[in-house]
PDB file of N, CA and C in Angstrom:
ATOM      1  N   UNK J   1      -3.987  -5.085   6.866  1.00 66.00           N
ATOM      2  CA  UNK J   1      -2.757  -5.581   6.268  1.00 66.00           C
ATOM      3  C   UNK J   1      -3.102  -6.461   5.071  1.00 66.00           C
ATOM      4  N   UNK J   2      -2.293  -6.325   4.016  1.00 73.00           N
ATOM      5  CA  UNK J   2      -2.519  -7.126   2.821  1.00 73.00           C
ATOM      6  C   UNK J   2      -2.133  -8.584   3.048  1.00 73.00           C
ATOM      7  N   UNK J   3      -2.945  -9.486   2.551  1.00 82.00           N
ATOM      8  CA  UNK J   3      -2.631 -10.911   2.541  1.00 82.00           C
ATOM      9  C   UNK J   3      -2.076 -11.220   1.160  1.00 82.00           C
ATOM     10  N   UNK J   4      -0.764 -11.200   1.027  1.00 81.00           N
ATOM     11  CA  UNK J   4      -0.126 -11.353  -0.276  1.00 81.00           C
ATOM     12  C   UNK J   4      -0.253 -12.762  -0.827  1.00 81.00           C
ATOM     13  N   UNK J   5      -0.538 -13.735   0.019  1.00 83.00           N
ATOM     14  CA  UNK J   5      -0.746 -15.098  -0.470  1.00 83.00           C
ATOM     15  C   UNK J   5      -1.998 -15.163  -1.348  1.00 83.00           C
ATOM     16  N   UNK J   6      -2.925 -14.241  -1.123  1.00 89.00           N
ATOM     17  CA  UNK J   6      -4.124 -14.195  -1.957  1.00 89.00           C
ATOM     18  C   UNK J   6      -3.789 -13.790  -3.389  1.00 89.00           C
ATOM     19  N   UNK J   7      -2.702 -13.009  -3.566  1.00 89.00           N
ATOM     20  CA  UNK J   7      -2.265 -12.670  -4.917  1.00 89.00           C
ATOM     21  C   UNK J   7      -1.914 -13.946  -5.668  1.00 89.00           C
ATOM     22  N   UNK J   8      -1.116 -14.786  -5.030  1.00 92.00           N
ATOM     23  CA  UNK J   8      -0.705 -16.048  -5.654  1.00 92.00           C
ATOM     24  C   UNK J   8      -1.905 -16.942  -5.909  1.00 92.00           C
ATOM     25  N   UNK J   9      -2.768 -17.070  -4.923  1.00 92.00           N
ATOM     26  CA  UNK J   9      -3.942 -17.925  -5.042  1.00 92.00           C
ATOM     27  C   UNK J   9      -4.815 -17.474  -6.206  1.00 92.00           C
ATOM     28  N   UNK J  10      -5.063 -16.194  -6.297  1.00 93.00           N
ATOM     29  CA  UNK J  10      -5.888 -15.660  -7.378  1.00 93.00           C
ATOM     30  C   UNK J  10      -5.201 -15.861  -8.724  1.00 93.00           C
ATOM     31  N   UNK J  11      -3.911 -15.603  -8.772  1.00 94.00           N
ATOM     32  CA  UNK J  11      -3.161 -15.786 -10.019  1.00 94.00           C
ATOM     33  C   UNK J  11      -3.266 -17.225 -10.507  1.00 94.00           C
ATOM     34  N   UNK J  12      -3.093 -18.171  -9.594  1.00 96.00           N
ATOM     35  CA  UNK J  12      -3.166 -19.581  -9.965  1.00 96.00           C
ATOM     36  C   UNK J  12      -4.582 -19.975 -10.402  1.00 96.00           C
ATOM     37  N   UNK J  13      -5.582 -19.455  -9.708  1.00 95.00           N
ATOM     38  CA  UNK J  13      -6.972 -19.741 -10.082  1.00 95.00           C
ATOM     39  C   UNK J  13      -7.278 -19.266 -11.499  1.00 95.00           C
ATOM     40  N   UNK J  14      -6.657 -18.158 -11.882  1.00 95.00           N
ATOM     41  CA  UNK J  14      -6.860 -17.613 -13.223  1.00 95.00           C
ATOM     42  C   UNK J  14      -5.981 -18.294 -14.265  1.00 95.00           C
ATOM     43  N   UNK J  15      -5.048 -19.111 -13.810  1.00 97.00           N
ATOM     44  CA  UNK J  15      -4.151 -19.810 -14.720  1.00 97.00           C
ATOM     45  C   UNK J  15      -3.039 -18.933 -15.270  1.00 97.00           C
ATOM     46  N   UNK J  16      -2.737 -17.846 -14.575  1.00 97.00           N
ATOM     47  CA  UNK J  16      -1.684 -16.925 -15.009  1.00 97.00           C
ATOM     48  C   UNK J  16      -0.344 -17.349 -14.418  1.00 97.00           C
ATOM     49  N   UNK J  17       0.697 -17.243 -15.218  1.00 97.00           N
ATOM     50  CA  UNK J  17       2.048 -17.475 -14.727  1.00 97.00           C
ATOM     51  C   UNK J  17       2.637 -16.149 -14.259  1.00 97.00           C
ATOM     52  N   UNK J  18       3.618 -16.243 -13.389  1.00 97.00           N
ATOM     53  CA  UNK J  18       4.290 -15.038 -12.926  1.00 97.00           C
ATOM     54  C   UNK J  18       4.882 -14.271 -14.098  1.00 97.00           C
ATOM     55  N   UNK J  19       5.378 -14.991 -15.085  1.00 97.00           N
ATOM     56  CA  UNK J  19       5.974 -14.331 -16.253  1.00 97.00           C
ATOM     57  C   UNK J  19       4.935 -13.521 -17.026  1.00 97.00           C
ATOM     58  N   UNK J  20       3.690 -13.991 -17.051  1.00 97.00           N
ATOM     59  CA  UNK J  20       2.613 -13.255 -17.717  1.00 97.00           C
ATOM     60  C   UNK J  20       2.319 -11.954 -16.971  1.00 97.00           C
ATOM     61  N   UNK J  21       2.226 -12.034 -15.654  1.00 97.00           N
ATOM     62  CA  UNK J  21       1.997 -10.843 -14.833  1.00 97.00           C
ATOM     63  C   UNK J  21       3.162  -9.868 -15.031  1.00 97.00           C
ATOM     64  N   UNK J  22       4.368 -10.408 -15.051  1.00 97.00           N
ATOM     65  CA  UNK J  22       5.555  -9.586 -15.253  1.00 97.00           C
ATOM     66  C   UNK J  22       5.495  -8.865 -16.593  1.00 97.00           C
ATOM     67  N   UNK J  23       5.120  -9.574 -17.623  1.00 97.00           N
ATOM     68  CA  UNK J  23       5.031  -8.991 -18.968  1.00 97.00           C
ATOM     69  C   UNK J  23       4.034  -7.832 -19.003  1.00 97.00           C
ATOM     70  N   UNK J  24       2.898  -8.011 -18.372  1.00 97.00           N
ATOM     71  CA  UNK J  24       1.846  -6.988 -18.409  1.00 97.00           C
ATOM     72  C   UNK J  24       2.124  -5.792 -17.512  1.00 97.00           C
ATOM     73  N   UNK J  25       2.859  -6.016 -16.422  1.00 97.00           N
ATOM     74  CA  UNK J  25       3.087  -4.944 -15.457  1.00 97.00           C
ATOM     75  C   UNK J  25       4.465  -4.298 -15.565  1.00 97.00           C
ATOM     76  N   UNK J  26       5.415  -5.022 -16.120  1.00 97.00           N
ATOM     77  CA  UNK J  26       6.784  -4.524 -16.149  1.00 97.00           C
ATOM     78  C   UNK J  26       7.544  -4.789 -14.854  1.00 97.00           C
ATOM     79  N   UNK J  27       6.896  -5.482 -13.922  1.00 98.00           N
ATOM     80  CA  UNK J  27       7.546  -5.859 -12.664  1.00 98.00           C
ATOM     81  C   UNK J  27       8.336  -7.140 -12.932  1.00 98.00           C
ATOM     82  N   UNK J  28       9.612  -7.185 -12.579  1.00 98.00           N
ATOM     83  CA  UNK J  28      10.390  -8.405 -12.824  1.00 98.00           C
ATOM     84  C   UNK J  28       9.735  -9.639 -12.190  1.00 98.00           C
ATOM     85  N   UNK J  29       9.798 -10.763 -12.884  1.00 97.00           N
ATOM     86  CA  UNK J  29       9.205 -12.001 -12.391  1.00 97.00           C
ATOM     87  C   UNK J  29       9.787 -12.378 -11.037  1.00 97.00           C
ATOM     88  N   UNK J  30      11.072 -12.137 -10.852  1.00 97.00           N
ATOM     89  CA  UNK J  30      11.698 -12.468  -9.572  1.00 97.00           C
ATOM     90  C   UNK J  30      11.101 -11.635  -8.432  1.00 97.00           C
ATOM     91  N   UNK J  31      10.731 -10.407  -8.730  1.00 97.00           N
ATOM     92  CA  UNK J  31      10.104  -9.541  -7.725  1.00 97.00           C
ATOM     93  C   UNK J  31       8.714 -10.056  -7.389  1.00 97.00           C
ATOM     94  N   UNK J  32       7.962 -10.456  -8.396  1.00 96.00           N
ATOM     95  CA  UNK J  32       6.622 -11.011  -8.156  1.00 96.00           C
ATOM     96  C   UNK J  32       6.725 -12.260  -7.287  1.00 96.00           C
ATOM     97  N   UNK J  33       7.693 -13.105  -7.575  1.00 95.00           N
ATOM     98  CA  UNK J  33       7.910 -14.313  -6.782  1.00 95.00           C
ATOM     99  C   UNK J  33       8.205 -13.965  -5.333  1.00 95.00           C
ATOM    100  N   UNK J  34       9.092 -13.010  -5.110  1.00 95.00           N
ATOM    101  CA  UNK J  34       9.460 -12.617  -3.748  1.00 95.00           C
ATOM    102  C   UNK J  34       8.274 -11.988  -3.011  1.00 95.00           C
ATOM    103  N   UNK J  35       7.445 -11.235  -3.720  1.00 93.00           N
ATOM    104  CA  UNK J  35       6.253 -10.641  -3.111  1.00 93.00           C
ATOM    105  C   UNK J  35       5.296 -11.751  -2.673  1.00 93.00           C
ATOM    106  N   UNK J  36       5.053 -12.713  -3.563  1.00 91.00           N
ATOM    107  CA  UNK J  36       4.124 -13.808  -3.253  1.00 91.00           C
ATOM    108  C   UNK J  36       4.616 -14.655  -2.079  1.00 91.00           C
ATOM    109  N   UNK J  37       5.923 -14.808  -1.948  1.00 90.00           N
ATOM    110  CA  UNK J  37       6.490 -15.604  -0.857  1.00 90.00           C
ATOM    111  C   UNK J  37       6.591 -14.822   0.445  1.00 90.00           C
ATOM    112  N   UNK J  38       6.321 -13.522   0.374  1.00 88.00           N
ATOM    113  CA  UNK J  38       6.421 -12.692   1.561  1.00 88.00           C
ATOM    114  C   UNK J  38       7.846 -12.287   1.882  1.00 88.00           C
ATOM    115  N   UNK J  39       8.742 -12.462   0.922  1.00 93.00           N
ATOM    116  CA  UNK J  39      10.144 -12.099   1.119  1.00 93.00           C
ATOM    117  C   UNK J  39      10.395 -10.621   0.842  1.00 93.00           C
ATOM    118  N   UNK J  40       9.430  -9.968   0.215  1.00 92.00           N
ATOM    119  CA  UNK J  40       9.587  -8.560  -0.141  1.00 92.00           C
ATOM    120  C   UNK J  40       8.224  -7.882  -0.037  1.00 92.00           C
ATOM    121  N   UNK J  41       8.207  -6.719   0.531  1.00 91.00           N
ATOM    122  CA  UNK J  41       6.972  -5.948   0.598  1.00 91.00           C
ATOM    123  C   UNK J  41       6.805  -5.179  -0.714  1.00 91.00           C
ATOM    124  N   UNK J  42       5.635  -5.270  -1.310  1.00 91.00           N
ATOM    125  CA  UNK J  42       5.427  -4.554  -2.566  1.00 91.00           C
ATOM    126  C   UNK J  42       5.154  -3.073  -2.321  1.00 91.00           C
ATOM    127  N   UNK J  43       5.447  -2.285  -3.320  1.00 93.00           N
ATOM    128  CA  UNK J  43       5.063  -0.877  -3.253  1.00 93.00           C
ATOM    129  C   UNK J  43       3.573  -0.788  -3.577  1.00 93.00           C
ATOM    130  N   UNK J  44       2.982   0.335  -3.267  1.00 91.00           N
ATOM    131  CA  UNK J  44       1.570   0.537  -3.598  1.00 91.00           C
ATOM    132  C   UNK J  44       1.375   0.448  -5.110  1.00 91.00           C
ATOM    133  N   UNK J  45       2.321   1.000  -5.854  1.00 95.00           N
ATOM    134  CA  UNK J  45       2.241   0.953  -7.309  1.00 95.00           C
ATOM    135  C   UNK J  45       2.263  -0.495  -7.806  1.00 95.00           C
ATOM    136  N   UNK J  46       3.126  -1.320  -7.242  1.00 94.00           N
ATOM    137  CA  UNK J  46       3.198  -2.724  -7.652  1.00 94.00           C
ATOM    138  C   UNK J  46       1.900  -3.457  -7.345  1.00 94.00           C
ATOM    139  N   UNK J  47       1.360  -3.239  -6.145  1.00 91.00           N
ATOM    140  CA  UNK J  47       0.085  -3.880  -5.793  1.00 91.00           C
ATOM    141  C   UNK J  47      -0.994  -3.431  -6.762  1.00 91.00           C
ATOM    142  N   UNK J  48      -1.028  -2.150  -7.054  1.00 92.00           N
ATOM    143  CA  UNK J  48      -2.021  -1.609  -7.975  1.00 92.00           C
ATOM    144  C   UNK J  48      -1.920  -2.259  -9.350  1.00 92.00           C
ATOM    145  N   UNK J  49      -0.712  -2.393  -9.845  1.00 96.00           N
ATOM    146  CA  UNK J  49      -0.512  -2.999 -11.164  1.00 96.00           C
ATOM    147  C   UNK J  49      -0.935  -4.466 -11.167  1.00 96.00           C
ATOM    148  N   UNK J  50      -0.557  -5.195 -10.151  1.00 94.00           N
ATOM    149  CA  UNK J  50      -0.874  -6.630 -10.090  1.00 94.00           C
ATOM    150  C   UNK J  50      -2.376  -6.853  -9.957  1.00 94.00           C
ATOM    151  N   UNK J  51      -3.040  -6.094  -9.085  1.00 93.00           N
ATOM    152  CA  UNK J  51      -4.475  -6.331  -8.910  1.00 93.00           C
ATOM    153  C   UNK J  51      -5.266  -5.913 -10.149  1.00 93.00           C
ATOM    154  N   UNK J  52      -4.737  -4.963 -10.921  1.00 95.00           N
ATOM    155  CA  UNK J  52      -5.398  -4.611 -12.185  1.00 95.00           C
ATOM    156  C   UNK J  52      -5.377  -5.795 -13.131  1.00 95.00           C
ATOM    157  N   UNK J  53      -4.237  -6.440 -13.248  1.00 95.00           N
ATOM    158  CA  UNK J  53      -4.108  -7.601 -14.129  1.00 95.00           C
ATOM    159  C   UNK J  53      -4.997  -8.742 -13.639  1.00 95.00           C
ATOM    160  N   UNK J  54      -5.050  -8.936 -12.329  1.00 95.00           N
ATOM    161  CA  UNK J  54      -5.853 -10.025 -11.761  1.00 95.00           C
ATOM    162  C   UNK J  54      -7.340  -9.673 -11.685  1.00 95.00           C
ATOM    163  N   UNK J  55      -7.658  -8.409 -11.957  1.00 95.00           N
ATOM    164  CA  UNK J  55      -9.042  -7.924 -11.926  1.00 95.00           C
ATOM    165  C   UNK J  55      -9.692  -8.147 -10.556  1.00 95.00           C
ATOM    166  N   UNK J  56      -8.951  -7.764  -9.509  1.00 92.00           N
ATOM    167  CA  UNK J  56      -9.491  -7.829  -8.158  1.00 92.00           C
ATOM    168  C   UNK J  56      -9.378  -6.448  -7.525  1.00 92.00           C
ATOM    169  N   UNK J  57     -10.038  -6.291  -6.399  1.00 91.00           N
ATOM    170  CA  UNK J  57     -10.028  -5.013  -5.676  1.00 91.00           C
ATOM    171  C   UNK J  57      -9.102  -5.113  -4.465  1.00 91.00           C
ATOM    172  N   UNK J  58      -8.548  -3.995  -4.031  1.00 86.00           N
ATOM    173  CA  UNK J  58      -7.666  -4.032  -2.854  1.00 86.00           C
ATOM    174  C   UNK J  58      -8.330  -4.672  -1.633  1.00 86.00           C
ATOM    175  N   UNK J  59      -9.623  -4.472  -1.482  1.00 89.00           N
ATOM    176  CA  UNK J  59     -10.340  -5.037  -0.335  1.00 89.00           C
ATOM    177  C   UNK J  59     -10.267  -6.572  -0.323  1.00 89.00           C
ATOM    178  N   UNK J  60     -10.105  -7.165  -1.504  1.00 85.00           N
ATOM    179  CA  UNK J  60      -9.997  -8.610  -1.593  1.00 85.00           C
ATOM    180  C   UNK J  60      -8.709  -9.147  -0.961  1.00 85.00           C
ATOM    181  N   UNK J  61      -7.746  -8.255  -0.732  1.00 83.00           N
ATOM    182  CA  UNK J  61      -6.465  -8.672  -0.153  1.00 83.00           C
ATOM    183  C   UNK J  61      -6.345  -8.344   1.329  1.00 83.00           C
ATOM    184  N   UNK J  62      -7.361  -7.716   1.881  1.00 81.00           N
ATOM    185  CA  UNK J  62      -7.313  -7.335   3.293  1.00 81.00           C
ATOM    186  C   UNK J  62      -7.654  -8.541   4.163  1.00 81.00           C
ATOM    187  N   UNK J  63      -6.839  -8.734   5.200  1.00 70.00           N
ATOM    188  CA  UNK J  63      -7.091  -9.829   6.141  1.00 70.00           C
ATOM    189  C   UNK J  63      -8.130  -9.414   7.145  1.00 70.00           C
TER     190      UNK J  63
END
């Protein structure tokens, strides 16, 4: 199972804002926020887009 809190942690470590991720991926900032809070499950495509921007591998999100 994906640990979506790691997305937020990695994003913050890199100094990226949600709006920056949104700009690069086309995913609405509100959706990124809901994904990070665990309020919404991301699609595989969304996870793929976000981890590309964060330059991490899917295995890095596995609990």
